[in-house]
Coordinates of C-alpha atoms in Angstrom, one line a residue:
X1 CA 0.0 0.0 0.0
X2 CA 1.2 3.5 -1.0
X3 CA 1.8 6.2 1.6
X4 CA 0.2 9.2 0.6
X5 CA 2.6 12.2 -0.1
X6 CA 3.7 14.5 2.4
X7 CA 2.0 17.8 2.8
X8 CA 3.4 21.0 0.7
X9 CA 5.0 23.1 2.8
X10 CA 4.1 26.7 1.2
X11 CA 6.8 28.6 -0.4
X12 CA 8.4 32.2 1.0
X13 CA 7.9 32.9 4.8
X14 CA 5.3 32.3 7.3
X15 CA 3.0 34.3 8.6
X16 CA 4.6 34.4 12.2
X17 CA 8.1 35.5 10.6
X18 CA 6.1 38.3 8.7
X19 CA 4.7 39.7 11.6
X20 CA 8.4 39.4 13.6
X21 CA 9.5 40.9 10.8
X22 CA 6.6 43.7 10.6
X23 CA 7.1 44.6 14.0
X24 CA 11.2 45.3 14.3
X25 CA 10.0 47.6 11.5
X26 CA 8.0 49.4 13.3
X27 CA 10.2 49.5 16.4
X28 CA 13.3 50.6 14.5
X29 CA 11.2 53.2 12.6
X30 CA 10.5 54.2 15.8
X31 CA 14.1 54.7 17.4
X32 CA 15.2 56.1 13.8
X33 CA 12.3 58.7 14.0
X34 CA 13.0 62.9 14.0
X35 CA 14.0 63.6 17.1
X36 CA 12.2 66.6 17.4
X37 CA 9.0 65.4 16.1
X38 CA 6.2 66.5 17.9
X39 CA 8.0 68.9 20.4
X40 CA 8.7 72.1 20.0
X41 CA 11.8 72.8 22.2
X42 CA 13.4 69.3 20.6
X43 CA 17.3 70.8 20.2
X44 CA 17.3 72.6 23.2
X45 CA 15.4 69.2 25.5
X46 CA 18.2 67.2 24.0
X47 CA 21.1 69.8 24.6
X48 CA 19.8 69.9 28.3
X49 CA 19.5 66.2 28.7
X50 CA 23.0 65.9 27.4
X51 CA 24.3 68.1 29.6
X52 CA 22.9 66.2 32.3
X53 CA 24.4 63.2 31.3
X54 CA 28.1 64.6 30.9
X55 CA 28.0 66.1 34.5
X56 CA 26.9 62.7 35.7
X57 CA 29.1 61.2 33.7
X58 CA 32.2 63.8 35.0
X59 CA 30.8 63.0 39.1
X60 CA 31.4 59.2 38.0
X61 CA 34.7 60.3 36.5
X62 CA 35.4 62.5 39.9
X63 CA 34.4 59.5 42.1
X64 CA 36.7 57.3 40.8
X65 CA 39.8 59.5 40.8
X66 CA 39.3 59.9 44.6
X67 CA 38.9 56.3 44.9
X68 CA 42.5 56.3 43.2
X69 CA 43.7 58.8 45.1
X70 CA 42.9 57.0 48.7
X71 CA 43.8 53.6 47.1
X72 CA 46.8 53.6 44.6
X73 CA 47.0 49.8 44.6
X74 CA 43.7 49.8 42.8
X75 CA 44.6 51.7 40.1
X76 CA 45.7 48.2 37.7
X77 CA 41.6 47.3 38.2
X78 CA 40.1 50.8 38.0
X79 CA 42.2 52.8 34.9
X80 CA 40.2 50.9 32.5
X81 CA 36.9 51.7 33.9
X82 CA 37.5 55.0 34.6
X83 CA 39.3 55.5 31.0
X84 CA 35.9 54.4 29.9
X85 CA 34.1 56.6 32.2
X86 CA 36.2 59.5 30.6
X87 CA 35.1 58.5 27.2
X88 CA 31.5 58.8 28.1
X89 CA 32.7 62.3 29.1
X90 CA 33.6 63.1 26.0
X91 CA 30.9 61.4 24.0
X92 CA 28.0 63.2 25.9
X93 CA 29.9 66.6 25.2
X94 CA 31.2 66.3 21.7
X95 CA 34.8 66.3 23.2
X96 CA 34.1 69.7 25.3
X97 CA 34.3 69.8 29.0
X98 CA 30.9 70.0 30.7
X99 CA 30.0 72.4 33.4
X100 CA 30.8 71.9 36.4
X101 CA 27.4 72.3 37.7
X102 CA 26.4 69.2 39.2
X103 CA 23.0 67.0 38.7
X104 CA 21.8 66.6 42.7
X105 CA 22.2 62.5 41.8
X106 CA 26.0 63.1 41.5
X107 CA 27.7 60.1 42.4
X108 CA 30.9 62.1 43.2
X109 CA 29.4 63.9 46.5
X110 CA 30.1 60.6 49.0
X111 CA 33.4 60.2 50.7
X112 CA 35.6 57.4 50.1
X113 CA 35.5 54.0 52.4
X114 CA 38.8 53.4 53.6
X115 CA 38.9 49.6 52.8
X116 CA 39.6 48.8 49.3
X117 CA 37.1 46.4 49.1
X118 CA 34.2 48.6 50.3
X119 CA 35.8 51.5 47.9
X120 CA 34.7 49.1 45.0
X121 CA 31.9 47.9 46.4
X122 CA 30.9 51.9 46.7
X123 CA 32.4 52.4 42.8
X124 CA 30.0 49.2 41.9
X125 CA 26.6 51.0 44.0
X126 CA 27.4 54.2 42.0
X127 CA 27.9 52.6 38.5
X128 CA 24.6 50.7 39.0
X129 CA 22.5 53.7 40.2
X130 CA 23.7 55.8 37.4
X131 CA 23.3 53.0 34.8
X132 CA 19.6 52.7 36.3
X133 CA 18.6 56.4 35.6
X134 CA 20.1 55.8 32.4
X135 CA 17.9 53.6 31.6
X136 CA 14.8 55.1 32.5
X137 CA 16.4 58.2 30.7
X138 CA 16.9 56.8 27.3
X139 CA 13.0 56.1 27.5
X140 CA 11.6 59.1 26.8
X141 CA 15.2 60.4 25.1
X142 CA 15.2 61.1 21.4
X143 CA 17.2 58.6 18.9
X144 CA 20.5 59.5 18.9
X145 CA 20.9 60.4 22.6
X146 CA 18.5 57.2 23.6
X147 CA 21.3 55.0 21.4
X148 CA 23.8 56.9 23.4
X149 CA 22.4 55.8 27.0
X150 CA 21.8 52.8 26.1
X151 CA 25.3 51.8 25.5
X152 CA 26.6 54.1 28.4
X153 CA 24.2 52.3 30.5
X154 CA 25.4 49.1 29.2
X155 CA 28.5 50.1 30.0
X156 CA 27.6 51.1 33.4
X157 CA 26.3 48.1 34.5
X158 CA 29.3 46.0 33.4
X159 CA 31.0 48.2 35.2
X160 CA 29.1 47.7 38.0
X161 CA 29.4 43.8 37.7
X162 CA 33.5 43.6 37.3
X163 CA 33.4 46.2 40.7
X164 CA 31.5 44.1 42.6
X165 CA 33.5 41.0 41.4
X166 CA 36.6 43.0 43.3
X167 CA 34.5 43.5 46.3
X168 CA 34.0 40.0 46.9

């Protein structure tokens, strides 16, 4: 007795990958969008939020330097990070300094520990806060700048992680 033949599968690409496909369109559209569509005061919301970021960014910065300065013997584990830390510096200010006005979530304003474990484990609670408002941040940020505190954020909490590695 002859089996019967298998079913045709149909040609091109299901409906389930269409509508995958359909909406990462419509979420890259999105992020890819004018920034300033829809609000007004676009350039100068984006100039503030910026600015905001770079003088967190420089408090970070701040807070590791005096972390160096109490704790030289950290510096082989913390010149990377805070090389990074630098970068994001620069990238949130197109290379220029910020002001030195800071943002009242500064992570630079708390004293150092004098242990050098609790000094990273105070470096790792500050990465991870500021990663954290990041991240709400890039939320309601527009395109370029959300991109921007997304991968600063990323970076954050890496740094955060590799920190609290050094605590333990």
């Amino acid at each position: 007795m002859p089996y019967p033949p298998p079913p045709r599968t149909p040609s091109g690409p299901r409906r389930r990958s269409l509508l995958a496909s359909a909406a990462g369109a419509a979420l890259l559209a999105g992020c890819s969008a004018d920034p300033h569509s829809g609000d007004s005061g676009g350039a100068s919301t984006t100039a503030r939020e910026r600015a905001r970021a770079a003088r967190d960014s420089q408090g970070l910065l701040e807070r590791y330097d005096a972390v160096l300065a109490a704790h030289p013997g950290l510096a082989g584990r913390l010149h990377p990070l805070r090389a990074q830390v630098a970068a994001h510096v620069r990238a949130f200010t197109d290379g220029t300094a910020p002001t030195p006005v800071r943002s009242s979530a500064s992570p630079s304003a708390a004293p150092v520990p004098a242990g050098e474990k609790d000094a990273l484990a105070d470096l790792a609670t500050a990465e991870r806060a500021l990663a954290d408002w990041r991240t709400k941040d890039l939320l309601t940020a527009p395109g370029e700048l959300a991109r921007l505190l997304a991968s600063v954020a990323a970076a954050g909490a890496a740094h955060a992680y590799v920190l609290a590695e050094g605590a333990k």
